[in-house]
């Protein structure tokens, strides 16, 4: 997929840059997921994961 | 020589003036938790707290009152506890009568950290004493284990991703987020029941802000100052745990305290008053405590820590993949 995208757009990136881009996207997804799961105040998510949040000792909840 | 006389005179008058003040401080105050503080864990079981006030001769004073103030642990420097709105707040403020020099109550400690108890005693003959105590409640070991397992899982996730992302081939990394969405309606308007002889009043409760809890005998004849004994219990309905209780304390027809409900949930407050020669007076009220969202300052360090763990895993995974490739 990476090669096909690079071929279509007409540019190629080094392996190091490729890793950084992929890692950045992966970290962003992880951070967003953790924010929703552990910090969002949306009632459905909060109520479902309330006990998980308290069980982790350092995750603030109410 | 004259200087010595002057110093002697100064010491003599100093002792004369301030010596009596020291002697007036003749009450001894002792504080005890049962079980002992090393065994206490947050939100596990209510703890028996007791104060003993003795005179200088070691005998418990017969009568008196004690004003008690219990403060929650101060906020941590980096990570918060699981209930940050409670940190550094007044948990409980009340006045209890001394019975044979003792005052007892039950309290559930909501978070880990150092609690502070301030005590002001006034004996029936007007003697006063103040003392502050501190004790530490340690975090539940199961929670530290859960945190360790979760942190390890994040590191491993990052490690695998780091290995996958390193190299020419690109493989899709499935990120599956499963969230079972269950909505639970919040209901439960405060309800009051019980015989009309007692009145139980509770201010609207918000986490982190003490609410006044008042009980009094209703005037069926204007006897507002009738002596009674009161048993008051606050129970966390979801966890079915007693979070606060006083048992048969002598009150002059009414009693009040400031109480900080520890989390946004429903609590049952039951007051039972006993007046000599009359049937017990029982009041019950269910309180829905409004939860308060933790501030961003409490959220960010945790999220940063967890994301850093994933990032560390990514780095370790990449290092591992490159190392194994160079060794081939």
GROMACS .gro file of C-alpha atoms in nm:
model
  390
    1UNK     CA    1   0.000   0.000   0.000
    2UNK     CA    2   0.280   0.235   0.097
    3UNK     CA    3   0.455   0.169  -0.233
    4UNK     CA    4   0.142   0.213  -0.439
    5UNK     CA    5   0.064   0.545  -0.268
    6UNK     CA    6   0.422   0.661  -0.321
    7UNK     CA    7   0.403   0.551  -0.686
    8UNK     CA    8   0.078   0.734  -0.752
    9UNK     CA    9   0.190   1.054  -0.584
   10UNK     CA   10   0.528   1.036  -0.750
   11UNK     CA   11   0.748   1.051  -0.444
   12UNK     CA   12   0.914   0.808  -0.209
   13UNK     CA   13   1.022   0.845   0.150
   14UNK     CA   14   1.308   0.685   0.333
   15UNK     CA   15   1.244   0.400   0.573
   16UNK     CA   16   1.318   0.623   0.870
   17UNK     CA   17   1.070   0.891   0.765
   18UNK     CA   18   0.816   0.622   0.682
   19UNK     CA   19   0.856   0.481   1.034
   20UNK     CA   20   0.816   0.823   1.189
   21UNK     CA   21   0.499   0.895   0.991
   22UNK     CA   22   0.346   0.559   1.073
   23UNK     CA   23   0.447   0.586   1.437
   24UNK     CA   24   0.302   0.936   1.457
   25UNK     CA   25  -0.030   0.820   1.317
   26UNK     CA   26  -0.028   0.515   1.544
   27UNK     CA   27   0.049   0.724   1.852
   28UNK     CA   28  -0.224   0.970   1.763
   29UNK     CA   29  -0.477   0.689   1.732
   30UNK     CA   30  -0.361   0.540   2.062
   31UNK     CA   31  -0.379   0.877   2.239
   32UNK     CA   32  -0.725   0.947   2.100
   33UNK     CA   33  -0.848   0.602   2.198
   34UNK     CA   34  -0.710   0.639   2.549
   35UNK     CA   35  -0.862   0.984   2.581
   36UNK     CA   36  -1.203   0.851   2.489
   37UNK     CA   37  -1.171   0.545   2.709
   38UNK     CA   38  -1.013   0.703   3.015
   39UNK     CA   39  -1.089   1.072   3.010
   40UNK     CA   40  -1.401   1.145   2.807
   41UNK     CA   41  -1.706   1.249   3.002
   42UNK     CA   42  -1.953   1.103   2.750
   43UNK     CA   43  -2.190   0.915   2.983
   44UNK     CA   44  -2.206   0.591   2.788
   45UNK     CA   45  -1.829   0.555   2.775
   46UNK     CA   46  -1.781   0.683   3.127
   47UNK     CA   47  -2.037   0.452   3.281
   48UNK     CA   48  -1.902   0.150   3.096
   49UNK     CA   49  -1.540   0.211   3.189
   50UNK     CA   50  -1.599   0.374   3.528
   51UNK     CA   51  -1.464   0.079   3.725
   52UNK     CA   52  -1.166   0.043   3.489
   53UNK     CA   53  -1.072   0.405   3.544
   54UNK     CA   54  -1.086   0.365   3.922
   55UNK     CA   55  -0.898   0.036   3.905
   56UNK     CA   56  -0.595   0.203   3.745
   57UNK     CA   57  -0.525   0.415   4.056
   58UNK     CA   58  -0.394   0.719   3.871
   59UNK     CA   59  -0.675   0.779   3.623
   60UNK     CA   60  -0.893   1.062   3.751
   61UNK     CA   61  -1.265   1.004   3.763
   62UNK     CA   62  -1.558   1.135   3.961
   63UNK     CA   63   2.659   4.080   8.920
   64UNK     CA   64   2.372   4.315   8.851
   65UNK     CA   65   2.322   4.148   8.515
   66UNK     CA   66   2.270   3.812   8.685
   67UNK     CA   67   2.008   3.962   8.911
   68UNK     CA   68   1.833   4.111   8.611
   69UNK     CA   69   1.835   3.779   8.422
   70UNK     CA   70   1.708   3.595   8.731
   71UNK     CA   71   1.427   3.844   8.775
   72UNK     CA   72   1.337   3.814   8.407
   73UNK     CA   73   1.325   3.434   8.426
   74UNK     CA   74   1.120   3.449   8.746
   75UNK     CA   75   0.859   3.684   8.598
   76UNK     CA   76   0.854   3.490   8.269
   77UNK     CA   77   0.781   3.168   8.457
   78UNK     CA   78   0.519   3.346   8.666
   79UNK     CA   79   0.341   3.489   8.363
   80UNK     CA   80   0.357   3.199   8.121
   81UNK     CA   81   0.389   2.906   8.358
   82UNK     CA   82   0.018   2.907   8.434
   83UNK     CA   83  -0.063   2.890   8.059
   84UNK     CA   84   0.140   2.576   8.022
   85UNK     CA   85  -0.030   2.418   8.319
   86UNK     CA   86  -0.377   2.486   8.174
   87UNK     CA   87  -0.295   2.254   7.884
   88UNK     CA   88  -0.374   1.950   8.090
   89UNK     CA   89  -0.588   1.747   7.856
   90UNK     CA   90  -0.433   1.464   7.666
   91UNK     CA   91  -0.587   1.368   7.334
   92UNK     CA   92  -0.528   1.030   7.175
   93UNK     CA   93  -0.640   0.923   6.831
   94UNK     CA   94  -0.674   0.569   6.702
   95UNK     CA   95  -0.792   0.398   6.386
   96UNK     CA   96  -0.921   0.043   6.380
   97UNK     CA   97  -0.776  -0.134   6.190
   98UNK     CA   98  -0.445   0.046   6.225
   99UNK     CA   99  -0.356   0.291   5.952
  100UNK     CA  100  -0.103   0.059   5.782
  101UNK     CA  101  -0.386  -0.177   5.695
  102UNK     CA  102  -0.626   0.085   5.563
  103UNK     CA  103  -0.704   0.094   5.193
  104UNK     CA  104  -0.921   0.342   5.003
  105UNK     CA  105  -1.285   0.255   4.945
  106UNK     CA  106  -1.257  -0.089   5.100
  107UNK     CA  107  -1.426  -0.085   5.438
  108UNK     CA  108  -1.525   0.185   5.681
  109UNK     CA  109  -1.270   0.251   5.952
  110UNK     CA  110  -1.347   0.297   6.318
  111UNK     CA  111  -1.197   0.625   6.434
  112UNK     CA  112  -1.181   0.700   6.801
  113UNK     CA  113  -1.061   0.982   7.017
  114UNK     CA  114  -0.977   0.950   7.384
  115UNK     CA  115  -0.942   1.258   7.599
  116UNK     CA  116  -0.791   1.222   7.942
  117UNK     CA  117  -0.707   1.462   8.218
  118UNK     CA  118  -0.352   1.510   8.343
  119UNK     CA  119  -0.392   1.214   8.580
  120UNK     CA  120  -0.469   0.986   8.287
  121UNK     CA  121  -0.838   0.939   8.365
  122UNK     CA  122  -1.087   0.999   8.083
  123UNK     CA  123  -1.276   1.321   8.128
  124UNK     CA  124  -1.642   1.266   8.210
  125UNK     CA  125  -1.808   1.520   7.987
  126UNK     CA  126  -1.712   1.752   7.712
  127UNK     CA  127  -1.737   1.805   7.342
  128UNK     CA  128  -1.488   1.760   7.065
  129UNK     CA  129  -1.485   1.950   6.737
  130UNK     CA  130  -1.339   1.732   6.464
  131UNK     CA  131  -1.215   1.831   6.125
  132UNK     CA  132  -1.095   1.569   5.879
  133UNK     CA  133  -0.905   1.686   5.572
  134UNK     CA  134  -0.837   1.477   5.264
  135UNK     CA  135  -0.483   1.423   5.135
  136UNK     CA  136  -0.325   1.703   4.937
  137UNK     CA  137  -0.290   1.663   4.559
  138UNK     CA  138   0.015   1.474   4.439
  139UNK     CA  139   0.293   1.645   4.249
  140UNK     CA  140   0.236   1.468   3.915
  141UNK     CA  141  -0.027   1.196   3.916
  142UNK     CA  142  -0.361   1.246   4.081
  143UNK     CA  143  -0.561   0.986   4.265
  144UNK     CA  144  -0.872   0.837   4.105
  145UNK     CA  145  -1.090   1.103   4.271
  146UNK     CA  146  -0.898   1.430   4.228
  147UNK     CA  147  -1.191   1.650   4.326
  148UNK     CA  148  -1.162   1.521   4.681
  149UNK     CA  149  -0.790   1.595   4.715
  150UNK     CA  150  -0.708   1.868   4.963
  151UNK     CA  151  -1.070   1.927   5.060
  152UNK     CA  152  -1.254   1.919   5.389
  153UNK     CA  153  -1.397   1.570   5.422
  154UNK     CA  154  -1.586   1.604   5.742
  155UNK     CA  155  -1.644   1.863   6.011
  156UNK     CA  156  -1.856   1.791   6.313
  157UNK     CA  157  -1.893   1.816   6.683
  158UNK     CA  158  -1.929   1.505   6.894
  159UNK     CA  159  -2.001   1.466   7.262
  160UNK     CA  160  -1.745   1.286   7.472
  161UNK     CA  161  -1.872   0.979   7.651
  162UNK     CA  162  -1.631   0.873   7.922
  163UNK     CA  163  -1.366   1.069   7.736
  164UNK     CA  164  -1.432   0.892   7.410
  165UNK     CA  165  -1.577   0.990   7.075
  166UNK     CA  166  -1.615   0.733   6.800
  167UNK     CA  167  -1.725   0.740   6.441
  168UNK     CA  168  -1.691   0.539   6.125
  169UNK     CA  169  -1.546   0.677   5.806
  170UNK     CA  170  -1.459   0.532   5.469
  171UNK     CA  171  -1.145   0.684   5.322
  172UNK     CA  172  -1.193   0.750   4.951
  173UNK     CA  173  -0.837   0.802   4.826
  174UNK     CA  174  -0.478   0.721   4.916
  175UNK     CA  175  -0.255   0.972   5.091
  176UNK     CA  176  -0.208   1.148   5.420
  177UNK     CA  177  -0.526   1.244   5.605
  178UNK     CA  178  -0.521   1.510   5.871
  179UNK     CA  179  -0.747   1.517   6.175
  180UNK     CA  180  -0.772   1.837   6.376
  181UNK     CA  181  -0.930   1.810   6.717
  182UNK     CA  182  -1.047   2.084   6.953
  183UNK     CA  183  -1.164   1.959   7.289
  184UNK     CA  184  -1.363   2.152   7.546
  185UNK     CA  185  -1.429   1.973   7.872
  186UNK     CA  186  -1.734   2.040   8.086
  187UNK     CA  187  -1.526   2.245   8.328
  188UNK     CA  188  -1.397   2.469   8.050
  189UNK     CA  189  -1.056   2.318   7.986
  190UNK     CA  190  -0.946   2.327   7.626
  191UNK     CA  191  -0.699   2.136   7.416
  192UNK     CA  192  -0.622   2.123   7.048
  193UNK     CA  193  -0.430   1.861   6.865
  194UNK     CA  194  -0.367   1.756   6.507
  195UNK     CA  195  -0.307   1.404   6.388
  196UNK     CA  196  -0.201   1.266   6.053
  197UNK     CA  197  -0.212   0.918   5.915
  198UNK     CA  198  -0.151   0.768   5.575
  199UNK     CA  199  -0.380   0.542   5.377
  200UNK     CA  200  -0.190   0.338   5.122
  201UNK     CA  201  -0.325   0.251   4.781
  202UNK     CA  202  -0.481  -0.085   4.720
  203UNK     CA  203  -0.217  -0.326   4.588
  204UNK     CA  204  -0.462  -0.464   4.333
  205UNK     CA  205  -0.482  -0.122   4.172
  206UNK     CA  206  -0.105  -0.099   4.141
  207UNK     CA  207  -0.106  -0.446   3.983
  208UNK     CA  208  -0.378  -0.341   3.739
  209UNK     CA  209  -0.182  -0.027   3.652
  210UNK     CA  210   0.133  -0.233   3.597
  211UNK     CA  211  -0.049  -0.479   3.371
  212UNK     CA  212  -0.212  -0.199   3.172
  213UNK     CA  213   0.121  -0.017   3.133
  214UNK     CA  214   0.290  -0.338   3.022
  215UNK     CA  215   0.015  -0.400   2.767
  216UNK     CA  216   0.066  -0.052   2.624
  217UNK     CA  217   0.440  -0.106   2.600
  218UNK     CA  218   0.391  -0.442   2.427
  219UNK     CA  219   0.143  -0.286   2.186
  220UNK     CA  220   0.399  -0.022   2.098
  221UNK     CA  221   0.672  -0.285   2.074
  222UNK     CA  222   0.476  -0.492   1.821
  223UNK     CA  223   0.386  -0.182   1.622
  224UNK     CA  224   0.751  -0.074   1.625
  225UNK     CA  225   0.858  -0.408   1.481
  226UNK     CA  226   0.585  -0.401   1.219
  227UNK     CA  227   0.660  -0.044   1.115
  228UNK     CA  228   1.032  -0.110   1.080
  229UNK     CA  229   1.136  -0.241   0.742
  230UNK     CA  230   1.027  -0.209   0.381
  231UNK     CA  231   0.711  -0.410   0.392
  232UNK     CA  232   0.406  -0.244   0.535
  233UNK     CA  233   0.148  -0.444   0.709
  234UNK     CA  234  -0.175  -0.313   0.828
  235UNK     CA  235  -0.195  -0.277   1.201
  236UNK     CA  236  -0.544  -0.356   1.307
  237UNK     CA  237  -0.662  -0.128   1.573
  238UNK     CA  238  -0.981  -0.259   1.712
  239UNK     CA  239  -1.167  -0.042   1.949
  240UNK     CA  240  -1.456  -0.215   2.109
  241UNK     CA  241  -1.672  -0.008   2.330
  242UNK     CA  242  -1.989  -0.146   2.470
  243UNK     CA  243  -2.211   0.150   2.507
  244UNK     CA  244  -2.451   0.115   2.786
  245UNK     CA  245  -2.646   0.411   2.894
  246UNK     CA  246  -2.762   0.426   3.245
  247UNK     CA  247  -3.025   0.675   3.332
  248UNK     CA  248  -2.961   0.886   3.633
  249UNK     CA  249  -3.262   0.899   3.845
  250UNK     CA  250  -3.357   0.927   4.200
  251UNK     CA  251  -3.495   1.246   4.335
  252UNK     CA  252  -3.434   1.287   4.704
  253UNK     CA  253  -3.710   1.125   4.896
  254UNK     CA  254  -3.795   1.171   5.252
  255UNK     CA  255  -3.987   0.932   5.463
  256UNK     CA  256  -4.022   0.842   5.824
  257UNK     CA  257  -4.227   0.962   6.114
  258UNK     CA  258  -4.287   1.334   6.138
  259UNK     CA  259  -4.100   1.361   6.464
  260UNK     CA  260  -3.759   1.392   6.305
  261UNK     CA  261  -3.629   1.612   6.028
  262UNK     CA  262  -3.332   1.520   5.813
  263UNK     CA  263  -3.200   1.793   5.588
  264UNK     CA  264  -2.918   1.750   5.342
  265UNK     CA  265  -2.785   2.024   5.120
  266UNK     CA  266  -2.754   1.943   4.749
  267UNK     CA  267  -2.440   1.736   4.731
  268UNK     CA  268  -2.157   1.792   4.486
  269UNK     CA  269  -1.832   1.598   4.489
  270UNK     CA  270  -1.551   1.803   4.639
  271UNK     CA  271  -1.777   2.041   4.827
  272UNK     CA  272  -1.895   1.961   5.180
  273UNK     CA  273  -2.270   1.953   5.229
  274UNK     CA  274  -2.451   2.027   5.549
  275UNK     CA  275  -2.627   1.725   5.697
  276UNK     CA  276  -2.873   1.827   5.967
  277UNK     CA  277  -3.098   1.623   6.187
  278UNK     CA  278  -3.336   1.757   6.444
  279UNK     CA  279  -3.639   1.657   6.637
  280UNK     CA  280  -3.948   1.819   6.495
  281UNK     CA  281  -4.131   2.033   6.747
  282UNK     CA  282  -4.439   1.842   6.849
  283UNK     CA  283  -4.463   2.072   7.147
  284UNK     CA  284  -4.173   2.299   7.086
  285UNK     CA  285  -3.917   2.080   7.258
  286UNK     CA  286  -3.623   2.177   7.043
  287UNK     CA  287  -3.369   2.116   7.314
  288UNK     CA  288  -3.481   1.770   7.418
  289UNK     CA  289  -3.196   1.536   7.482
  290UNK     CA  290  -3.177   1.247   7.241
  291UNK     CA  291  -2.931   0.995   7.117
  292UNK     CA  292  -2.867   0.980   6.746
  293UNK     CA  293  -2.742   0.709   6.515
  294UNK     CA  294  -2.666   0.836   6.167
  295UNK     CA  295  -2.540   0.623   5.883
  296UNK     CA  296  -2.447   0.714   5.527
  297UNK     CA  297  -2.430   0.423   5.285
  298UNK     CA  298  -2.294   0.415   4.930
  299UNK     CA  299  -2.580   0.239   4.753
  300UNK     CA  300  -2.389   0.105   4.453
  301UNK     CA  301  -2.103  -0.039   4.655
  302UNK     CA  302  -2.322  -0.116   4.957
  303UNK     CA  303  -2.061   0.027   5.188
  304UNK     CA  304  -2.104   0.243   5.493
  305UNK     CA  305  -1.905   0.558   5.427
  306UNK     CA  306  -1.984   0.738   5.750
  307UNK     CA  307  -2.154   0.651   6.077
  308UNK     CA  308  -2.197   0.776   6.428
  309UNK     CA  309  -2.361   0.551   6.681
  310UNK     CA  310  -2.584   0.668   6.963
  311UNK     CA  311  -2.426   1.003   7.026
  312UNK     CA  312  -2.593   1.228   7.281
  313UNK     CA  313  -2.738   1.535   7.111
  314UNK     CA  314  -2.953   1.822   7.237
  315UNK     CA  315  -3.241   1.751   7.000
  316UNK     CA  316  -3.043   1.836   6.691
  317UNK     CA  317  -2.710   1.766   6.530
  318UNK     CA  318  -2.533   1.875   6.215
  319UNK     CA  319  -2.211   1.823   6.032
  320UNK     CA  320  -2.039   1.912   5.710
  321UNK     CA  321  -1.984   1.603   5.501
  322UNK     CA  322  -1.807   1.570   5.169
  323UNK     CA  323  -1.965   1.291   4.967
  324UNK     CA  324  -1.667   1.121   4.801
  325UNK     CA  325  -1.800   1.039   4.456
  326UNK     CA  326  -2.086   1.102   4.218
  327UNK     CA  327  -2.325   0.827   4.317
  328UNK     CA  328  -2.634   0.763   4.524
  329UNK     CA  329  -2.612   0.753   4.900
  330UNK     CA  330  -2.867   0.660   5.161
  331UNK     CA  331  -2.863   0.870   5.476
  332UNK     CA  332  -3.045   0.711   5.768
  333UNK     CA  333  -3.092   0.889   6.098
  334UNK     CA  334  -3.243   0.719   6.400
  335UNK     CA  335  -3.313   0.934   6.704
  336UNK     CA  336  -3.395   0.794   7.042
  337UNK     CA  337  -3.576   1.003   7.302
  338UNK     CA  338  -3.628   0.862   7.647
  339UNK     CA  339  -3.977   0.721   7.685
  340UNK     CA  340  -4.070   0.759   7.321
  341UNK     CA  341  -4.060   0.545   7.012
  342UNK     CA  342  -3.746   0.580   6.798
  343UNK     CA  343  -3.756   0.849   6.533
  344UNK     CA  344  -3.631   0.731   6.197
  345UNK     CA  345  -3.556   0.939   5.890
  346UNK     CA  346  -3.417   0.824   5.563
  347UNK     CA  347  -3.313   1.009   5.254
  348UNK     CA  348  -3.149   0.904   4.931
  349UNK     CA  349  -2.903   1.161   4.805
  350UNK     CA  350  -2.789   1.176   4.446
  351UNK     CA  351  -2.445   1.330   4.451
  352UNK     CA  352  -2.349   1.533   4.147
  353UNK     CA  353  -2.015   1.424   4.008
  354UNK     CA  354  -1.769   1.684   3.887
  355UNK     CA  355  -1.543   1.626   3.588
  356UNK     CA  356  -1.177   1.608   3.685
  357UNK     CA  357  -0.975   1.905   3.563
  358UNK     CA  358  -0.753   1.873   3.257
  359UNK     CA  359  -0.449   1.922   3.479
  360UNK     CA  360  -0.530   1.588   3.640
  361UNK     CA  361  -0.600   1.411   3.308
  362UNK     CA  362  -0.303   1.523   3.101
  363UNK     CA  363  -0.017   1.368   3.302
  364UNK     CA  364  -0.185   1.026   3.289
  365UNK     CA  365  -0.254   1.041   2.916
  366UNK     CA  366   0.098   1.167   2.851
  367UNK     CA  367   0.239   0.883   3.060
  368UNK     CA  368   0.041   0.615   2.878
  369UNK     CA  369   0.123   0.760   2.535
  370UNK     CA  370   0.489   0.777   2.633
  371UNK     CA  371   0.474   0.407   2.719
  372UNK     CA  372   0.345   0.328   2.369
  373UNK     CA  373   0.616   0.550   2.220
  374UNK     CA  374   0.880   0.373   2.427
  375UNK     CA  375   0.745   0.042   2.300
  376UNK     CA  376   0.765   0.168   1.942
  377UNK     CA  377   1.129   0.262   1.991
  378UNK     CA  378   1.210  -0.070   2.154
  379UNK     CA  379   1.032  -0.260   1.878
  380UNK     CA  380   1.223  -0.079   1.608
  381UNK     CA  381   1.552  -0.135   1.787
  382UNK     CA  382   1.468  -0.504   1.830
  383UNK     CA  383   1.380  -0.550   1.461
  384UNK     CA  384   1.690  -0.373   1.334
  385UNK     CA  385   1.912  -0.566   1.574
  386UNK     CA  386   1.771  -0.902   1.467
  387UNK     CA  387   1.815  -0.801   1.101
  388UNK     CA  388   2.182  -0.705   1.143
  389UNK     CA  389   2.255  -1.030   1.326
  390UNK     CA  390   2.133  -1.240   1.030
   0.00000   0.00000   0.00000
